[in-house]
Amino acid sequence: MGNGLTQERIGRGHQSLILFRARRPVNACDRRAKHSRWYHPHTLKIQGSGNLVGEIWGGLAATLVALPSAIAFGVTVLSPLGSSYAAQGAMAGILGTIVLGLIAPTLGGTNRLITSPSAPAAAVMAAYSVELVHGGIEPASALLLLTLVGLLCGVMQLIFGTARLGRLIKYMPYPVVSGFMSGVGLVIIVGQIPKFLGTPKGLGFVSSLVSVTHWNWKGLVVGVVTVGIMLIAPKVTRAVPAAILGLLAGGVAYVALGFSHPAMLTLADNKMVIGPLSVSGGILASLRGQVKAISTIQFAQLQYLFTPALTLAVLLSIDTLKTSVILDSLTRTRHDSNRELIAQGLGNIGTALVGGIPGSGQTGATLVNMASGGQTRLSGVLEGVFSLLVFLLLSRGIAWLPVAALAGILIVVGFRMCDRHSLSLLRSRSTILDFGVIVVVVALALSVSLIAASAVGIGLAVILFLREQIGGSVVHRRILGNQLFSRRIRLPEEIAVLEHFGDCSAIFELQGSLFFGTANQLYLALEPDLKVRKYIVLDMRRVQGVDVTAARVLEQVEDILAERDAYLIFCHFALRVPSGQDLEQYFERVGIVRTEPFVRVFDTRDDALLWIEDSILAEHLPARPPEALLDLREMSLFAGRKEETLQALEACMEKRSYKAGERVFALKDPGQELVLIRRGGIRTQVPLSEKVMYHVGTFGRGDFVGEIAFLDRHPRTAEAVAVVDTDVYLLSRDRFEGLAEEHKRIAIQLLEAVASVLASRLRRADKQLRALQEG
């Protein structure tokens, strides 16, 4: 993006949601930092890090960046009310910088963040100011309404943070954010061109461009000098912010021209400078006056302020959290987005109460603060303190700031906000629609208002989200039951039955959000199997949420299956989805999960598959008698062996019993016994953490475990636990080798039998892996 961001996309293509991340260079300030003695593209060295000197230098440098822009933003917001309000606008910008600098960093959740009046605030407030003037509102009343917009904006940000919406605000569709930022930049440029050219008030952008005779060439020279120095300065020096050098150069040019035009060197009726600053009775008196004026507003009038206030709150929140994410990327830290929004809201409320311009976290000033040594929130507070000192000491000098110079600064700021990289979307047919969204938002910002553009942008964001959700598949993978099996290790005859009859079940791994936009897609994906499968398994682990429409579709699926005595099986409900919805509880509440026998719920997919396999085996294999202790001759591993061979083997074995839950062997045990299961079952598992175990497999009657350590004499690679009361034969490697010396043929036959079973297990595992890959 032109404002110096890259995006971490969540989803596919340019229509995906994005999370802002920093790229280098971020903007002119970042380019200055990139080549300074404090900053390198791959390492970050902070001058004065961890001490007060660094914080002071960071706050001072940030003041030099933020204050000139704040003054320009204030003039932009209030000058549509009349030329006499330009000085009041400059004062509003300064007050905003002071109050935001003192409140937001003190309470915020982002170290090093600098908060001051910003371009989005200036664009929205200036557009609303023009709208009020065109609506015939008196300047004094318009000023009060602007104050209320800022106040409501702060309240909304406070609500955003309290409701913990900070994480959500960072995610916005790329085309909408690009259109917003480009629109703000172009609105600023369009609004500043008449001031840059010095045309009379009332001439719009186009009229100012074509009315060459109305151009004020003296102001134009000052503006051109300012812009030129701002563009050239970063290539010459990094020690002083370009905005300061540009403003100083514009001031020098103004004074130089004043020697030949004496009227320029007087403040009285001089429209080329912002004029004397004054706060009648001081800041506290201004605060009392604002509170008194606000108290006269009727509640019914607030409804007309809601839309511009919401627009402002969203844009300022995005701008702040964007800068916070950039800081996280550069410093490997994490900010508290909700706490930051609360602090920003309180800061903007305070700013409105003293008559200041609202603001947000400033990327340029923040990066300069960081590169100059700022490490904590103290540097942000010091920026507010230094702004107050500048106001107290240099207020008379501020009155002489040329309007054309401030306009030049804002034109450069607006140009840098435009996302020129979005033009790359035209290279692919698949992203032309996304570019169209950017064009629509920008066009509305220029032709109607930023408020209208924001409303349409939010609507387009919803449409883009729906397009993304509907365009993707809700089925991550579909696998038949004869391709994927439970972790219960079966005997050969059982495997044969499951491979032959296992296709009576189908497993669907669902993903994304199941809502009205994807409900029909879900039904169409399930429909072919509803008429031919006895078991439909829905794996819910990737599901992000379910609405009533999707729930009704699942209820319809349930009824169709119940008519055929078939089963709908849910498994692996996520413990927590992003919305906080408890899916299993929700399904019970809407009546999908009922007590009737044709709906089942299992904790894991393996549990569901085990139940299905047991059901299939019970249907297609002869009923088995209650488990009795197996002798060696009854185990498939020794089928067809001579009686003397079996007697020799059994003489080498030890009989042992384990209670349910008792450990048979532990991970990394030195034991080298082959464990042959006579009755019961053994579960093998590998610990992934102190509390999490990975289930390798469950082995039943007639099977064996522990063969790896038996064959290679290395420590155990897993642990084994009896799942029920279990009886086993134990054949140690030492006894086996003693047997092999006397009966080599017996030893070879045993090793061949073990190898054959292992090969069968590997083939089955390969088959399941292929099914998962192809699915």
PDB file of N, CA and C in Angstrom, residues 364-434:
ATOM      1  N   GLY A 364       4.301   8.138  11.071  1.00  0.00           N
ATOM      2  CA  GLY A 364       5.554   8.869  10.862  1.00  0.00           C
ATOM      3  C   GLY A 364       6.176   9.333  12.158  1.00  0.00           C
ATOM      4  N   ALA A 365       5.382  10.024  12.993  1.00  0.00           N
ATOM      5  CA  ALA A 365       5.912  10.524  14.265  1.00  0.00           C
ATOM      6  C   ALA A 365       6.328   9.387  15.178  1.00  0.00           C
ATOM      7  N   THR A 366       5.605   8.277  15.144  1.00  0.00           N
ATOM      8  CA  THR A 366       5.945   7.131  15.996  1.00  0.00           C
ATOM      9  C   THR A 366       7.284   6.525  15.597  1.00  0.00           C
ATOM     10  N   LEU A 367       7.518   6.389  14.292  1.00  0.00           N
ATOM     11  CA  LEU A 367       8.785   5.799  13.840  1.00  0.00           C
ATOM     12  C   LEU A 367       9.964   6.720  14.141  1.00  0.00           C
ATOM     13  N   VAL A 368       9.757   8.022  14.025  1.00  0.00           N
ATOM     14  CA  VAL A 368      10.815   8.957  14.388  1.00  0.00           C
ATOM     15  C   VAL A 368      11.094   8.878  15.891  1.00  0.00           C
ATOM     16  N   ASN A 369      10.046   8.764  16.691  1.00  0.00           N
ATOM     17  CA  ASN A 369      10.207   8.604  18.136  1.00  0.00           C
ATOM     18  C   ASN A 369      11.025   7.353  18.446  1.00  0.00           C
ATOM     19  N   MET A 370      10.692   6.260  17.795  1.00  0.00           N
ATOM     20  CA  MET A 370      11.399   5.005  18.014  1.00  0.00           C
ATOM     21  C   MET A 370      12.868   5.108  17.613  1.00  0.00           C
ATOM     22  N   ALA A 371      13.122   5.689  16.441  1.00  0.00           N
ATOM     23  CA  ALA A 371      14.494   5.801  15.955  1.00  0.00           C
ATOM     24  C   ALA A 371      15.320   6.767  16.787  1.00  0.00           C
ATOM     25  N   SER A 372      14.663   7.686  17.487  1.00  0.00           N
ATOM     26  CA  SER A 372      15.381   8.687  18.269  1.00  0.00           C
ATOM     27  C   SER A 372      15.614   8.257  19.709  1.00  0.00           C
ATOM     28  N   GLY A 373      15.126   7.100  20.091  1.00  0.00           N
ATOM     29  CA  GLY A 373      15.412   6.596  21.428  1.00  0.00           C
ATOM     30  C   GLY A 373      14.216   6.311  22.280  1.00  0.00           C
ATOM     31  N   GLY A 374      12.996   6.617  21.825  1.00  0.00           N
ATOM     32  CA  GLY A 374      11.810   6.338  22.628  1.00  0.00           C
ATOM     33  C   GLY A 374      11.609   4.849  22.800  1.00  0.00           C
ATOM     34  N   GLN A 375      11.350   4.435  24.036  1.00  0.00           N
ATOM     35  CA  GLN A 375      11.197   3.024  24.337  1.00  0.00           C
ATOM     36  C   GLN A 375       9.862   2.691  24.990  1.00  0.00           C
ATOM     37  N   THR A 376       9.295   3.647  25.700  1.00  0.00           N
ATOM     38  CA  THR A 376       8.085   3.378  26.472  1.00  0.00           C
ATOM     39  C   THR A 376       7.015   4.415  26.149  1.00  0.00           C
ATOM     40  N   ARG A 377       5.911   4.340  26.882  1.00  0.00           N
ATOM     41  CA  ARG A 377       4.829   5.315  26.694  1.00  0.00           C
ATOM     42  C   ARG A 377       5.218   6.701  27.193  1.00  0.00           C
ATOM     43  N   LEU A 378       6.293   6.765  27.992  1.00  0.00           N
ATOM     44  CA  LEU A 378       6.754   8.067  28.490  1.00  0.00           C
ATOM     45  C   LEU A 378       7.128   8.996  27.349  1.00  0.00           C
ATOM     46  N   SER A 379       7.719   8.456  26.289  1.00  0.00           N
ATOM     47  CA  SER A 379       8.103   9.310  25.159  1.00  0.00           C
ATOM     48  C   SER A 379       6.884   9.952  24.520  1.00  0.00           C
ATOM     49  N   GLY A 380       5.741   9.221  24.494  1.00  0.00           N
ATOM     50  CA  GLY A 380       4.516   9.799  23.961  1.00  0.00           C
ATOM     51  C   GLY A 380       3.983  10.920  24.843  1.00  0.00           C
ATOM     52  N   VAL A 381       4.082  10.733  26.164  1.00  0.00           N
ATOM     53  CA  VAL A 381       3.658  11.785  27.089  1.00  0.00           C
ATOM     54  C   VAL A 381       4.535  13.025  26.926  1.00  0.00           C
ATOM     55  N   LEU A 382       5.847  12.796  26.780  1.00  0.00           N
ATOM     56  CA  LEU A 382       6.766  13.920  26.611  1.00  0.00           C
ATOM     57  C   LEU A 382       6.477  14.693  25.328  1.00  0.00           C
ATOM     58  N   GLU A 383       5.989  13.992  24.309  1.00  0.00           N
ATOM     59  CA  GLU A 383       5.599  14.692  23.074  1.00  0.00           C
ATOM     60  C   GLU A 383       4.492  15.697  23.364  1.00  0.00           C
ATOM     61  N   GLY A 384       3.514  15.301  24.211  1.00  0.00           N
ATOM     62  CA  GLY A 384       2.467  16.235  24.608  1.00  0.00           C
ATOM     63  C   GLY A 384       3.008  17.390  25.427  1.00  0.00           C
ATOM     64  N   VAL A 385       3.970  17.093  26.314  1.00  0.00           N
ATOM     65  CA  VAL A 385       4.579  18.153  27.137  1.00  0.00           C
ATOM     66  C   VAL A 385       5.338  19.144  26.263  1.00  0.00           C
ATOM     67  N   PHE A 386       6.125  18.632  25.320  1.00  0.00           N
ATOM     68  CA  PHE A 386       6.889  19.516  24.436  1.00  0.00           C
ATOM     69  C   PHE A 386       5.960  20.353  23.566  1.00  0.00           C
ATOM     70  N   SER A 387       4.842  19.770  23.137  1.00  0.00           N
ATOM     71  CA  SER A 387       3.871  20.544  22.348  1.00  0.00           C
ATOM     72  C   SER A 387       3.303  21.688  23.179  1.00  0.00           C
ATOM     73  N   LEU A 388       3.054  21.446  24.459  1.00  0.00           N
ATOM     74  CA  LEU A 388       2.574  22.492  25.350  1.00  0.00           C
ATOM     75  C   LEU A 388       3.617  23.600  25.507  1.00  0.00           C
ATOM     76  N   LEU A 389       4.894  23.204  25.652  1.00  0.00           N
ATOM     77  CA  LEU A 389       5.968  24.198  25.785  1.00  0.00           C
ATOM     78  C   LEU A 389       6.094  25.037  24.518  1.00  0.00           C
ATOM     79  N   VAL A 390       5.989  24.380  23.357  1.00  0.00           N
ATOM     80  CA  VAL A 390       6.067  25.119  22.094  1.00  0.00           C
ATOM     81  C   VAL A 390       4.937  26.139  22.022  1.00  0.00           C
ATOM     82  N   PHE A 391       3.755  25.730  22.420  1.00  0.00           N
ATOM     83  CA  PHE A 391       2.614  26.637  22.396  1.00  0.00           C
ATOM     84  C   PHE A 391       2.840  27.835  23.326  1.00  0.00           C
ATOM     85  N   LEU A 392       3.333  27.569  24.529  1.00  0.00           N
ATOM     86  CA  LEU A 392       3.539  28.636  25.493  1.00  0.00           C
ATOM     87  C   LEU A 392       4.652  29.593  25.086  1.00  0.00           C
ATOM     88  N   LEU A 393       5.708  29.042  24.473  1.00  0.00           N
ATOM     89  CA  LEU A 393       6.884  29.850  24.160  1.00  0.00           C
ATOM     90  C   LEU A 393       6.854  30.461  22.766  1.00  0.00           C
ATOM     91  N   LEU A 394       6.199  29.768  21.829  1.00  0.00           N
ATOM     92  CA  LEU A 394       6.303  30.193  20.427  1.00  0.00           C
ATOM     93  C   LEU A 394       4.950  30.518  19.801  1.00  0.00           C
ATOM     94  N   SER A 395       3.948  30.813  20.620  1.00  0.00           N
ATOM     95  CA  SER A 395       2.619  31.059  20.055  1.00  0.00           C
ATOM     96  C   SER A 395       2.606  32.259  19.120  1.00  0.00           C
ATOM     97  N   ARG A 396       3.404  33.276  19.422  1.00  0.00           N
ATOM     98  CA  ARG A 396       3.449  34.439  18.525  1.00  0.00           C
ATOM     99  C   ARG A 396       4.071  34.080  17.183  1.00  0.00           C
ATOM    100  N   GLY A 397       5.099  33.228  17.222  1.00  0.00           N
ATOM    101  CA  GLY A 397       5.719  32.820  15.967  1.00  0.00           C
ATOM    102  C   GLY A 397       4.798  31.970  15.124  1.00  0.00           C
ATOM    103  N   ILE A 398       3.959  31.156  15.786  1.00  0.00           N
ATOM    104  CA  ILE A 398       3.024  30.308  15.046  1.00  0.00           C
ATOM    105  C   ILE A 398       2.041  31.150  14.242  1.00  0.00           C
ATOM    106  N   ALA A 399       1.717  32.319  14.749  1.00  0.00           N
ATOM    107  CA  ALA A 399       0.781  33.195  14.027  1.00  0.00           C
ATOM    108  C   ALA A 399       1.294  33.568  12.648  1.00  0.00           C
ATOM    109  N   TRP A 400       2.626  33.503  12.453  1.00  0.00           N
ATOM    110  CA  TRP A 400       3.214  33.906  11.173  1.00  0.00           C
ATOM    111  C   TRP A 400       3.367  32.747  10.188  1.00  0.00           C
ATOM    112  N   LEU A 401       2.881  31.578  10.532  1.00  0.00           N
ATOM    113  CA  LEU A 401       3.025  30.445   9.608  1.00  0.00           C
ATOM    114  C   LEU A 401       2.228  30.702   8.339  1.00  0.00           C
ATOM    115  N   PRO A 402       2.852  30.580   7.166  1.00  0.00           N
ATOM    116  CA  PRO A 402       2.139  30.821   5.900  1.00  0.00           C
ATOM    117  C   PRO A 402       1.119  29.727   5.625  1.00  0.00           C
ATOM    118  N   VAL A 403      -0.067  30.132   5.215  1.00  0.00           N
ATOM    119  CA  VAL A 403      -1.108  29.169   4.877  1.00  0.00           C
ATOM    120  C   VAL A 403      -0.667  28.285   3.707  1.00  0.00           C
ATOM    121  N   ALA A 404       0.011  28.870   2.728  1.00  0.00           N
ATOM    122  CA  ALA A 404       0.460  28.104   1.559  1.00  0.00           C
ATOM    123  C   ALA A 404       1.478  27.037   1.962  1.00  0.00           C
ATOM    124  N   ALA A 405       2.318  27.346   2.952  1.00  0.00           N
ATOM    125  CA  ALA A 405       3.301  26.359   3.411  1.00  0.00           C
ATOM    126  C   ALA A 405       2.603  25.186   4.080  1.00  0.00           C
ATOM    127  N   LEU A 406       1.607  25.482   4.912  1.00  0.00           N
ATOM    128  CA  LEU A 406       0.845  24.402   5.545  1.00  0.00           C
ATOM    129  C   LEU A 406       0.108  23.581   4.492  1.00  0.00           C
ATOM    130  N   ALA A 407      -0.439  24.257   3.480  1.00  0.00           N
ATOM    131  CA  ALA A 407      -1.114  23.538   2.397  1.00  0.00           C
ATOM    132  C   ALA A 407      -0.141  22.629   1.666  1.00  0.00           C
ATOM    133  N   GLY A 408       1.082  23.114   1.441  1.00  0.00           N
ATOM    134  CA  GLY A 408       2.090  22.292   0.782  1.00  0.00           C
ATOM    135  C   GLY A 408       2.425  21.042   1.583  1.00  0.00           C
ATOM    136  N   ILE A 409       2.541  21.193   2.909  1.00  0.00           N
ATOM    137  CA  ILE A 409       2.816  20.033   3.765  1.00  0.00           C
ATOM    138  C   ILE A 409       1.703  19.000   3.638  1.00  0.00           C
ATOM    139  N   LEU A 410       0.457  19.460   3.674  1.00  0.00           N
ATOM    140  CA  LEU A 410      -0.668  18.534   3.599  1.00  0.00           C
ATOM    141  C   LEU A 410      -0.791  17.881   2.222  1.00  0.00           C
ATOM    142  N   ILE A 411      -0.415  18.579   1.173  1.00  0.00           N
ATOM    143  CA  ILE A 411      -0.438  17.978  -0.165  1.00  0.00           C
ATOM    144  C   ILE A 411       0.538  16.807  -0.233  1.00  0.00           C
ATOM    145  N   VAL A 412       1.720  16.994   0.346  1.00  0.00           N
ATOM    146  CA  VAL A 412       2.695  15.895   0.377  1.00  0.00           C
ATOM    147  C   VAL A 412       2.169  14.742   1.226  1.00  0.00           C
ATOM    148  N   VAL A 413       1.568  15.066   2.382  1.00  0.00           N
ATOM    149  CA  VAL A 413       0.996  14.027   3.242  1.00  0.00           C
ATOM    150  C   VAL A 413      -0.101  13.267   2.499  1.00  0.00           C
ATOM    151  N   GLY A 414      -0.994  14.000   1.819  1.00  0.00           N
ATOM    152  CA  GLY A 414      -2.067  13.360   1.079  1.00  0.00           C
ATOM    153  C   GLY A 414      -1.554  12.477  -0.043  1.00  0.00           C
ATOM    154  N   PHE A 415      -0.509  12.943  -0.736  1.00  0.00           N
ATOM    155  CA  PHE A 415       0.064  12.145  -1.822  1.00  0.00           C
ATOM    156  C   PHE A 415       0.620  10.829  -1.298  1.00  0.00           C
ATOM    157  N   ARG A 416       1.274  10.896  -0.152  1.00  0.00           N
ATOM    158  CA  ARG A 416       1.869   9.680   0.413  1.00  0.00           C
ATOM    159  C   ARG A 416       0.809   8.712   0.945  1.00  0.00           C
ATOM    160  N   MET A 417      -0.385   9.208   1.231  1.00  0.00           N
ATOM    161  CA  MET A 417      -1.442   8.324   1.698  1.00  0.00           C
ATOM    162  C   MET A 417      -2.088   7.546   0.555  1.00  0.00           C
ATOM    163  N   CYS A 418      -1.982   8.023  -0.657  1.00  0.00           N
ATOM    164  CA  CYS A 418      -2.604   7.353  -1.798  1.00  0.00           C
ATOM    165  C   CYS A 418      -1.898   6.027  -2.076  1.00  0.00           C
ATOM    166  N   ASP A 419      -2.691   4.991  -2.241  1.00  0.00           N
ATOM    167  CA  ASP A 419      -2.156   3.644  -2.462  1.00  0.00           C
ATOM    168  C   ASP A 419      -1.879   3.424  -3.948  1.00  0.00           C
ATOM    169  N   ARG A 420      -0.712   3.838  -4.365  1.00  0.00           N
ATOM    170  CA  ARG A 420      -0.351   3.687  -5.779  1.00  0.00           C
ATOM    171  C   ARG A 420      -0.111   2.221  -6.156  1.00  0.00           C
ATOM    172  N   HIS A 421       0.216   1.398  -5.172  1.00  0.00           N
ATOM    173  CA  HIS A 421       0.461  -0.023  -5.455  1.00  0.00           C
ATOM    174  C   HIS A 421      -0.823  -0.766  -5.819  1.00  0.00           C
ATOM    175  N   SER A 422      -1.977  -0.171  -5.518  1.00  0.00           N
ATOM    176  CA  SER A 422      -3.228  -0.842  -5.865  1.00  0.00           C
ATOM    177  C   SER A 422      -3.416  -0.957  -7.376  1.00  0.00           C
ATOM    178  N   LEU A 423      -2.673  -0.166  -8.143  1.00  0.00           N
ATOM    179  CA  LEU A 423      -2.767  -0.266  -9.603  1.00  0.00           C
ATOM    180  C   LEU A 423      -2.342  -1.641 -10.104  1.00  0.00           C
ATOM    181  N   SER A 424      -1.558  -2.369  -9.286  1.00  0.00           N
ATOM    182  CA  SER A 424      -1.121  -3.707  -9.689  1.00  0.00           C
ATOM    183  C   SER A 424      -2.296  -4.675  -9.777  1.00  0.00           C
ATOM    184  N   LEU A 425      -3.431  -4.330  -9.152  1.00  0.00           N
ATOM    185  CA  LEU A 425      -4.606  -5.197  -9.232  1.00  0.00           C
ATOM    186  C   LEU A 425      -5.157  -5.274 -10.648  1.00  0.00           C
ATOM    187  N   LEU A 426      -4.800  -4.313 -11.491  1.00  0.00           N
ATOM    188  CA  LEU A 426      -5.285  -4.319 -12.871  1.00  0.00           C
ATOM    189  C   LEU A 426      -4.576  -5.352 -13.730  1.00  0.00           C
ATOM    190  N   ARG A 427      -3.489  -5.925 -13.212  1.00  0.00           N
ATOM    191  CA  ARG A 427      -2.719  -6.876 -14.016  1.00  0.00           C
ATOM    192  C   ARG A 427      -3.418  -8.228 -14.160  1.00  0.00           C
ATOM    193  N   SER A 428      -4.319  -8.541 -13.252  1.00  0.00           N
ATOM    194  CA  SER A 428      -4.982  -9.847 -13.280  1.00  0.00           C
ATOM    195  C   SER A 428      -6.490  -9.664 -13.371  1.00  0.00           C
ATOM    196  N   ARG A 429      -7.120 -10.489 -14.188  1.00  0.00           N
ATOM    197  CA  ARG A 429      -8.568 -10.401 -14.339  1.00  0.00           C
ATOM    198  C   ARG A 429      -9.279 -10.757 -13.036  1.00  0.00           C
ATOM    199  N   SER A 430      -8.647 -11.614 -12.232  1.00  0.00           N
ATOM    200  CA  SER A 430      -9.289 -12.054 -10.997  1.00  0.00           C
ATOM    201  C   SER A 430      -9.351 -10.958  -9.949  1.00  0.00           C
ATOM    202  N   THR A 431      -8.568  -9.883 -10.120  1.00  0.00           N
ATOM    203  CA  THR A 431      -8.540  -8.822  -9.103  1.00  0.00           C
ATOM    204  C   THR A 431      -9.101  -7.497  -9.624  1.00  0.00           C
ATOM    205  N   ILE A 432      -9.649  -7.522 -10.828  1.00  0.00           N
ATOM    206  CA  ILE A 432     -10.217  -6.279 -11.376  1.00  0.00           C
ATOM    207  C   ILE A 432     -11.391  -5.802 -10.526  1.00  0.00           C
ATOM    208  N   LEU A 433     -12.209  -6.740 -10.043  1.00  0.00           N
ATOM    209  CA  LEU A 433     -13.343  -6.355  -9.200  1.00  0.00           C
ATOM    210  C   LEU A 433     -12.852  -5.670  -7.927  1.00  0.00           C
ATOM    211  N   ASP A 434     -11.752  -6.160  -7.354  1.00  0.00           N
ATOM    212  CA  ASP A 434     -11.210  -5.541  -6.151  1.00  0.00           C
ATOM    213  C   ASP A 434     -10.731  -4.114  -6.435  1.00  0.00           C
TER     214      ASP A 434
END
